[in-house]
Short mmCIF file of C-alpha atoms in Angstrom, two decimals:
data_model
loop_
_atom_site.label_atom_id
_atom_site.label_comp_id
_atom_site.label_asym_id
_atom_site.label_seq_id
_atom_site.Cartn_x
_atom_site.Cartn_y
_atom_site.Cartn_z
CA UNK A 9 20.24 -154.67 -160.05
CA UNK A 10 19.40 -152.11 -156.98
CA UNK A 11 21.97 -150.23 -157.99
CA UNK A 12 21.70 -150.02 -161.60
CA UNK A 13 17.85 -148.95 -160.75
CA UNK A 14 19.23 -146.10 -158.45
CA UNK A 15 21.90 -144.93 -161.23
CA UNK A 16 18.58 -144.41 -163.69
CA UNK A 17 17.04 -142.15 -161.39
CA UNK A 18 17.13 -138.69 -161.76
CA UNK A 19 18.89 -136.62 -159.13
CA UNK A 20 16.64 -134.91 -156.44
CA UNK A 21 18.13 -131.15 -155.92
CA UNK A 22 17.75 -131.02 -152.35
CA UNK A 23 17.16 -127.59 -150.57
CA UNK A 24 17.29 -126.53 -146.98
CA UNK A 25 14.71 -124.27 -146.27
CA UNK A 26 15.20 -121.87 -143.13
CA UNK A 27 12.41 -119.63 -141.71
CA UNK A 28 11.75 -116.10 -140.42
CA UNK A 29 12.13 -115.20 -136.67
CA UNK A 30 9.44 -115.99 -134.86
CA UNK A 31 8.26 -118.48 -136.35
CA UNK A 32 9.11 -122.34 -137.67
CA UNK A 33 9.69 -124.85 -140.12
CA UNK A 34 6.68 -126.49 -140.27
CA UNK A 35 4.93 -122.99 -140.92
CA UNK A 36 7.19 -122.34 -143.48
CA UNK A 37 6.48 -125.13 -145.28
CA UNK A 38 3.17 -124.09 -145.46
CA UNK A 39 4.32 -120.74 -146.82
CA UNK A 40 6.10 -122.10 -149.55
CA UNK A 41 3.18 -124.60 -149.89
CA UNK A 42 1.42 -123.11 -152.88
CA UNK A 43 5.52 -122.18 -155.19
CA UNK A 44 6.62 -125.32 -154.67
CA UNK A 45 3.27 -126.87 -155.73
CA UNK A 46 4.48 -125.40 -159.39
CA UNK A 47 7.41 -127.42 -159.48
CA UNK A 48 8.16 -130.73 -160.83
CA UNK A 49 7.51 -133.27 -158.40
CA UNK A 50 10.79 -135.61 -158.56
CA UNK A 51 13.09 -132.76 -158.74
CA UNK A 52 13.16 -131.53 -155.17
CA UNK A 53 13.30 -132.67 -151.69
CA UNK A 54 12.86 -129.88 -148.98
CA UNK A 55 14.04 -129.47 -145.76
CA UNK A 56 12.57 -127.27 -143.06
CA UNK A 57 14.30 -127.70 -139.64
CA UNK A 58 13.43 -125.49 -136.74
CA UNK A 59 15.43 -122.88 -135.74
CA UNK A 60 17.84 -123.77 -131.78
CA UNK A 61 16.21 -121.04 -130.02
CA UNK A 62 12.60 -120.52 -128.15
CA UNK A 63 11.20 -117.40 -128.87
CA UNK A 64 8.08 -115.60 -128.90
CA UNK A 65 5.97 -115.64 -132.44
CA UNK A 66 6.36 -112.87 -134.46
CA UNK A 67 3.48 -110.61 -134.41
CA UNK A 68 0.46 -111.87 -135.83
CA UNK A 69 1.62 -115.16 -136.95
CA UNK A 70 0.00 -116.84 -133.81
CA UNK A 71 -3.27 -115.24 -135.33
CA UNK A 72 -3.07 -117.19 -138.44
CA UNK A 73 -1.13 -120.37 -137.32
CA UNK A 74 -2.86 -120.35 -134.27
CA UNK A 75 -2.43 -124.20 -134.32
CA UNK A 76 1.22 -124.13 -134.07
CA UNK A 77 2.49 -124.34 -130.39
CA UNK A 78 6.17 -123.43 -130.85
CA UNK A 79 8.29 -120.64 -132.48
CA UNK A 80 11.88 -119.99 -132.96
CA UNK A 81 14.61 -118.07 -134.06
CA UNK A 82 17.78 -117.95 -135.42
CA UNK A 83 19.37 -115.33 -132.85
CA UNK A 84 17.51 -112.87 -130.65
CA UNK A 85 15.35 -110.31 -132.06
CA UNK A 86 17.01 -107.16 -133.08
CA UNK A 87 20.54 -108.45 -131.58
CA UNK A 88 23.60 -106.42 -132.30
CA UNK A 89 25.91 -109.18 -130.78
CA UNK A 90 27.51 -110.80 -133.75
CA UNK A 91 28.59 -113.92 -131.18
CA UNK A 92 25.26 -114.37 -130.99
CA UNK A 93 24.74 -114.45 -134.85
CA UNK A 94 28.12 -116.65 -135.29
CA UNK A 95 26.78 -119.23 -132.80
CA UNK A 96 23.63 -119.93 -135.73
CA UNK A 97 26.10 -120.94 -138.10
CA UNK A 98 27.30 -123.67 -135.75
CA UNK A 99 23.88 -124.70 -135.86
CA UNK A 100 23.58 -124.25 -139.77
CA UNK A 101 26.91 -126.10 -139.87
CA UNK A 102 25.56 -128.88 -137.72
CA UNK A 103 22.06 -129.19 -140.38
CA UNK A 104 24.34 -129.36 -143.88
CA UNK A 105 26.93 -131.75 -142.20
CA UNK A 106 23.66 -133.87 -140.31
CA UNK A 107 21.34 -133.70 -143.21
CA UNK A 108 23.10 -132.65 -145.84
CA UNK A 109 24.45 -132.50 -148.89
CA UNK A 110 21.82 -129.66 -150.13
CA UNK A 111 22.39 -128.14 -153.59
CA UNK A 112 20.38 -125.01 -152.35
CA UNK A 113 19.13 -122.64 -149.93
CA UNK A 114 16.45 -120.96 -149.15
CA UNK A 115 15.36 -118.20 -146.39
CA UNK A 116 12.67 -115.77 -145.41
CA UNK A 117 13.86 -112.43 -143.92
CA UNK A 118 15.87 -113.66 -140.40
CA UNK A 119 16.52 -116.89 -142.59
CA UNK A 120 18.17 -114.64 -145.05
CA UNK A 121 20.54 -113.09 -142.90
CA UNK A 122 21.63 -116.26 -141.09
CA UNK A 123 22.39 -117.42 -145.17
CA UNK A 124 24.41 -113.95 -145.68
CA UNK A 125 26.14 -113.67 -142.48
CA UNK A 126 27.56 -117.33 -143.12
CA UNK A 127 28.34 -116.49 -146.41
CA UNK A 128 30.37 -113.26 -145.59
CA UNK A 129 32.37 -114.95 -142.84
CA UNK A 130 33.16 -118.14 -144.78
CA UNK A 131 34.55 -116.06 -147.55
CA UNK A 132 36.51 -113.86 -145.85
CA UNK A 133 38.15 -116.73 -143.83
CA UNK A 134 38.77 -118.21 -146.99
CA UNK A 135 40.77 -114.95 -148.31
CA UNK A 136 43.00 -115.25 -145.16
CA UNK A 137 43.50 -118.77 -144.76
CA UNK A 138 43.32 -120.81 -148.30
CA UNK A 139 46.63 -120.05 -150.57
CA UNK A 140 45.92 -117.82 -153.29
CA UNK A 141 44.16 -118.92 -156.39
CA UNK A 142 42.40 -121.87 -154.28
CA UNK A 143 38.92 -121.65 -155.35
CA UNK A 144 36.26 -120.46 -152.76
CA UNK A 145 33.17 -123.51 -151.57
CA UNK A 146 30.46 -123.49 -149.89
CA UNK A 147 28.56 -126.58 -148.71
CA UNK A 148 25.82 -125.34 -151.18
CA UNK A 149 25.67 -124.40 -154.85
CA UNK A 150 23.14 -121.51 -154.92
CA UNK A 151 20.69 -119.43 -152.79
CA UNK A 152 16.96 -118.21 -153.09
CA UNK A 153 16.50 -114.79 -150.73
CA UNK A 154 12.95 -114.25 -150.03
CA UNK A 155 12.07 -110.53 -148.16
CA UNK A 156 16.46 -111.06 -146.81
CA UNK A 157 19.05 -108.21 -146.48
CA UNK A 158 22.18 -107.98 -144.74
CA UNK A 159 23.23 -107.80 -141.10
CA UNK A 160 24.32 -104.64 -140.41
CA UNK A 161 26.22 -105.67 -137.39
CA UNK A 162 27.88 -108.51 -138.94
CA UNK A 163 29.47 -105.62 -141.65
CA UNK A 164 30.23 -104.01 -139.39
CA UNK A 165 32.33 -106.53 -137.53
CA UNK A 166 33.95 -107.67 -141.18
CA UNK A 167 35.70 -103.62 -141.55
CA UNK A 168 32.47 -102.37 -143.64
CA UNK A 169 31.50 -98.54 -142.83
CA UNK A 170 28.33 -98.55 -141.70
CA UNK A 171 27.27 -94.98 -141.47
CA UNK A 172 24.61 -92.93 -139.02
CA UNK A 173 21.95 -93.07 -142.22
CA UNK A 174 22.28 -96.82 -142.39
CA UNK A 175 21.39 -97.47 -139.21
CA UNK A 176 18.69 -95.01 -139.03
CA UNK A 177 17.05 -96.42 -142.09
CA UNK A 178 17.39 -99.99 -140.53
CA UNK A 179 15.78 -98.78 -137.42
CA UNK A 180 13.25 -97.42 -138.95
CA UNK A 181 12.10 -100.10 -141.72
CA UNK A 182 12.03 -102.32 -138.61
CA UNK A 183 9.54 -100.14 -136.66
CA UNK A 184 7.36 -99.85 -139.69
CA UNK A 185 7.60 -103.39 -140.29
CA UNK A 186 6.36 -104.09 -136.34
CA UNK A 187 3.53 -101.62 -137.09
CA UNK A 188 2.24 -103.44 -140.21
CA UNK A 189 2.16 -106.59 -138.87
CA UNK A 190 0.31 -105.42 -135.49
CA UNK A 191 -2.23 -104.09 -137.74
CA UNK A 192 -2.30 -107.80 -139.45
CA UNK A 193 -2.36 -109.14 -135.82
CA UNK A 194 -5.41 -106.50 -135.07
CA UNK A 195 -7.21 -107.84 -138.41
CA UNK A 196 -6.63 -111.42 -138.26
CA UNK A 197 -8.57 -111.09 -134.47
CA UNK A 198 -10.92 -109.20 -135.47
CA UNK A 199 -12.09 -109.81 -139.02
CA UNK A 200 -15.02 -108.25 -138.85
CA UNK A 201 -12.77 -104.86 -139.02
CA UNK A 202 -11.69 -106.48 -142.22
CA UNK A 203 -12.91 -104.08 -145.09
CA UNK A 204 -13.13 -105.44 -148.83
CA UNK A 205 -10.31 -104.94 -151.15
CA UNK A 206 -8.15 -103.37 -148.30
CA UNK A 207 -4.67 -104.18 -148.51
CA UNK A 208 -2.34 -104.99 -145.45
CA UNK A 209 0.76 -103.35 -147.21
CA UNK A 210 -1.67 -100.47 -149.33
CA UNK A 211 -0.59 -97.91 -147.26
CA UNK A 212 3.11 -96.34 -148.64
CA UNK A 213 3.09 -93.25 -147.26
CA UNK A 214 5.44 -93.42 -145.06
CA UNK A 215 8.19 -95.89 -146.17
CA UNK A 216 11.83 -94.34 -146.47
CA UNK A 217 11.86 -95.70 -150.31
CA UNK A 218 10.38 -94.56 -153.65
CA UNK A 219 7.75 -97.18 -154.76
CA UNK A 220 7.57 -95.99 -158.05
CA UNK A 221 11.75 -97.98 -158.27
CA UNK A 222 11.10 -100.64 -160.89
CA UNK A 223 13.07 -103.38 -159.32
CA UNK A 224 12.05 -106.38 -161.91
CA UNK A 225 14.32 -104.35 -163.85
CA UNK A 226 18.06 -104.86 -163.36
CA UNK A 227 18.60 -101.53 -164.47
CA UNK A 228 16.12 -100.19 -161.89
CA UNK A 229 18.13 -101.10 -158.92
CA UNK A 230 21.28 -99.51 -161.04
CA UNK A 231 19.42 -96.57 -161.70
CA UNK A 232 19.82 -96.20 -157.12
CA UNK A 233 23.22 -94.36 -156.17
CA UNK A 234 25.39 -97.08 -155.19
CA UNK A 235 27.98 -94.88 -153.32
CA UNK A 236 24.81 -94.48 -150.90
CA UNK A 237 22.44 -97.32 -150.89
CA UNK A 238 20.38 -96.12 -148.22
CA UNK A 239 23.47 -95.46 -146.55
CA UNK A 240 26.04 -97.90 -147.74
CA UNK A 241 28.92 -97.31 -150.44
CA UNK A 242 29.21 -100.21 -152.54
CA UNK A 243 32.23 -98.30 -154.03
CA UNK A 244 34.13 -98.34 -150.88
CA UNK A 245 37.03 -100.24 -150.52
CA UNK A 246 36.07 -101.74 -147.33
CA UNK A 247 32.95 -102.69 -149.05
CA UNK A 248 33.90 -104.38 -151.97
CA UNK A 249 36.34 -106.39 -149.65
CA UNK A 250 33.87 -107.94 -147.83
CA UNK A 251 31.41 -108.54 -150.73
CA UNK A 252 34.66 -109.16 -153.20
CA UNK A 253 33.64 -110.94 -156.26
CA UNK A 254 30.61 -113.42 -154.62
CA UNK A 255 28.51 -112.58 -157.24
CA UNK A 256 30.14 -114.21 -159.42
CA UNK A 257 30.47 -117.36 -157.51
CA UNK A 258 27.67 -117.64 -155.62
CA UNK A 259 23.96 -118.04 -158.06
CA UNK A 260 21.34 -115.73 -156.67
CA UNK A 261 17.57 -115.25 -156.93
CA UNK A 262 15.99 -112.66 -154.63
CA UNK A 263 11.82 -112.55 -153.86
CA UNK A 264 10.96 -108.84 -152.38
CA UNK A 265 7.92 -107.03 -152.45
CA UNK A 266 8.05 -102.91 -153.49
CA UNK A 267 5.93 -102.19 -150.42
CA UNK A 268 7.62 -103.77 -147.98
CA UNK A 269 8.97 -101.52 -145.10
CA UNK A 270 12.43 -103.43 -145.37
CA UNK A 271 12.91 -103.37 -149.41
CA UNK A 272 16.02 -101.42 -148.88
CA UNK A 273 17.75 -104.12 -146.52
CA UNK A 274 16.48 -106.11 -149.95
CA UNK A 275 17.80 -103.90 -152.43
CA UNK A 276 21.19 -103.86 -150.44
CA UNK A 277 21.18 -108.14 -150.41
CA UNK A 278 20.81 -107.74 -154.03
CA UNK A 279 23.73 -105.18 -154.80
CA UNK A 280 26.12 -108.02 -153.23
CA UNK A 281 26.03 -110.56 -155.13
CA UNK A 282 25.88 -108.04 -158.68
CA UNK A 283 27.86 -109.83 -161.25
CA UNK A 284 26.99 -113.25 -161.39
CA UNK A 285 23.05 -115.12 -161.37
CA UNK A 286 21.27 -112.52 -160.03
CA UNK A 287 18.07 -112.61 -160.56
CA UNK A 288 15.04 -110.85 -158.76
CA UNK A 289 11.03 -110.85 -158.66
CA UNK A 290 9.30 -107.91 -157.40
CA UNK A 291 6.06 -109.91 -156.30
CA UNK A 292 3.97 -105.99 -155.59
CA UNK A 293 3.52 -107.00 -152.06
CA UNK A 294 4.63 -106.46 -148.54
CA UNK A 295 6.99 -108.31 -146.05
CA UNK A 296 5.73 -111.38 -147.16
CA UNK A 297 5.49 -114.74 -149.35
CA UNK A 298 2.75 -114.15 -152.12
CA UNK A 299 0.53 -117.45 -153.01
CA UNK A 300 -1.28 -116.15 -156.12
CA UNK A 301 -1.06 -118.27 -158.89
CA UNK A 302 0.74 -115.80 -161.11
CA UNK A 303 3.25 -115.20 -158.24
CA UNK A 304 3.49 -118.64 -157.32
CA UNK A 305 4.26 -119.50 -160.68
CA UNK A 306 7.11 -117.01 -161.25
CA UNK A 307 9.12 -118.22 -158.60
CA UNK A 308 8.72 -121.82 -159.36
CA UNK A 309 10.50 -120.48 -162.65
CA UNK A 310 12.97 -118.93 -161.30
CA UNK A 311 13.90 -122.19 -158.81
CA UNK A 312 14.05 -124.24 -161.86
CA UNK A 313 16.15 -121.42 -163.10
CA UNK A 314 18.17 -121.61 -160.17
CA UNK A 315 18.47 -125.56 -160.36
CA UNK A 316 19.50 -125.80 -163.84
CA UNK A 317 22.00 -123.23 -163.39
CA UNK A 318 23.18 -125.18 -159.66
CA UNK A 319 23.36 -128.85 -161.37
CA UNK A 320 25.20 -127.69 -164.59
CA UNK A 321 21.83 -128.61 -166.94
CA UNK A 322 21.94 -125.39 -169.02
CA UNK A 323 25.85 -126.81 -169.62
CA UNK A 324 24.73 -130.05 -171.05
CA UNK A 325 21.47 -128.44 -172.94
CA UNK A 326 24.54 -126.17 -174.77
CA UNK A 327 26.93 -129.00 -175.11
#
């Protein structure tokens, strides 16, 4: 009787959520708090572990989560040492087989690249090791990228070219990200500074990108020259030997923001998994997670979008 009660259930689509540097699971849960209020209660079960190492909080998160008293990270900030970066898939490894099976996941900028990086090296092991014609796994069916891109370092160390301009414009996304959120930091201490209608991501000026790019648009992000996408050549053969056809077997969504400093790294993340479910929101914002209700609502769309396409619904809605 148990058991025919289970079998009538519907399935949960379970999703392991991992965080930003610098900060933790249970803040981004809270982060996610107001998307995943959109979607339908007894289709999801999320996960938010901590990240394995100690670090200090990301500037001005300690400001607003001031109640939190611990913050991790993936790898070291900034690290170039892709050891370093391979060692957080052991952990990732250790969370799928431990609390697993998830259909999904889900990460937030450092997040992001720890879901990329394990990506990239699982596939190319499975090009050199699997006979040919042996269909590539993972131990999930589909990702959601919130504010991700890739790890330079880690392309590096899989044969990619990663030229002078691609560093630079890595470098320097990162030190405009810093000084955003040390103005946030300076704001959310002092709020009487706090000026009405003024925007923590207004200012534009000086990001390495064109904000006028309509990236809601698939043809926006084609309309970018993809033999230099803010330094990398997606034509190269190097390039699409690494990235090979993932796009195609791996289901996408990716959450940016136009005026974030690091919308390249984004807009790079994005051109790697072209050809396949791909989809991407442009939420007008910064580095961060939007919790309007007109955001919050589009992604919760495009998770169930994600989930249908993940559990083979839109199959049996056709068949």
């Amino acid at each position: 009787m148990g058991s025919a009660m289970q079998d009538s259930q519907p399935k949960m689509t379970r999703v392991l959520a991992l965080h930003g540097y610098g900060t933790s699971g249970e803040i981004f849960r809270s982060q996610t708090a107001a998307f995943r209020l959109k979607l339908p209660k007894q289709s999801y079960h999320f996960h938010f572990p901590n990240a394995p190492l100690p670090s200090a909080p990301t500037v001005g998160v300690d400001s607003i989560w001031n109640q939190t008293p611990k913050f991790y990270a993936w790898w070291p900030a900034q690290t170039s040492n892709t050891s370093e970066i391979r060692a957080s898939h052991d952990v990732l490894e250790e969370i799928l087989h431990k609390e697993g099976p998830f259909d999904i996941l889900m990460g937030f900028s450092q997040g992001c690249s720890l879901i990329m990086s394990y990506i990239l090296y699982r596939y190319q092991e499975h090009l050199l090791e699997r006979p040919k014609g042996e269909k590539f796994e993972l131990p999930f069916k589909g990702v959601m990228f919130i504010c991700g891109g890739p790890s330079l370092p880690v392309l590096q160390d899989l044969g990619v070219d990663v030229t002078d301009k691609a560093w630079k414009v890595n470098d320097v996304t990162a030190g405009l990200l810093h000084k955003r959120t040390e103005r946030l930091k300076f704001k959310a201490d002092n709020p009487d500074t706090i000026k009405k209608g003024e925007g923590l991501w207004d200012d534009v000026s000086d990001l390495v990108h064109d904000v006028t790019t309509d990236p809601k648009k698939k043809k926006g992000i084609k309309q970018l020259d993809e033999t230099d996408l803010f330094g990398l050549d997606f034509h190269d053969e190097r390039m699409r030997r690494v990235v090979g056809d993932l796009g195609e077997l791996v289901p996408t969504v990716h959450v940016f923001g136009i005026k974030d400093p690091r919308w390249p790294a984004s807009v790079q993340l994005v051109r790697m998994f072209e050809g396949g479910m791909n989809e991407r929101f442009d939420h007008g914002g910064g580095h961060e997670l939007p919790r309007t209700t007109e955001c919050s609502v589009v992604m919760a769309e495009l998770m169930e979008k994600l989930r249908r396409r993940v559990e083979g619904l839109d199959e049996e809605v056709r068949n």
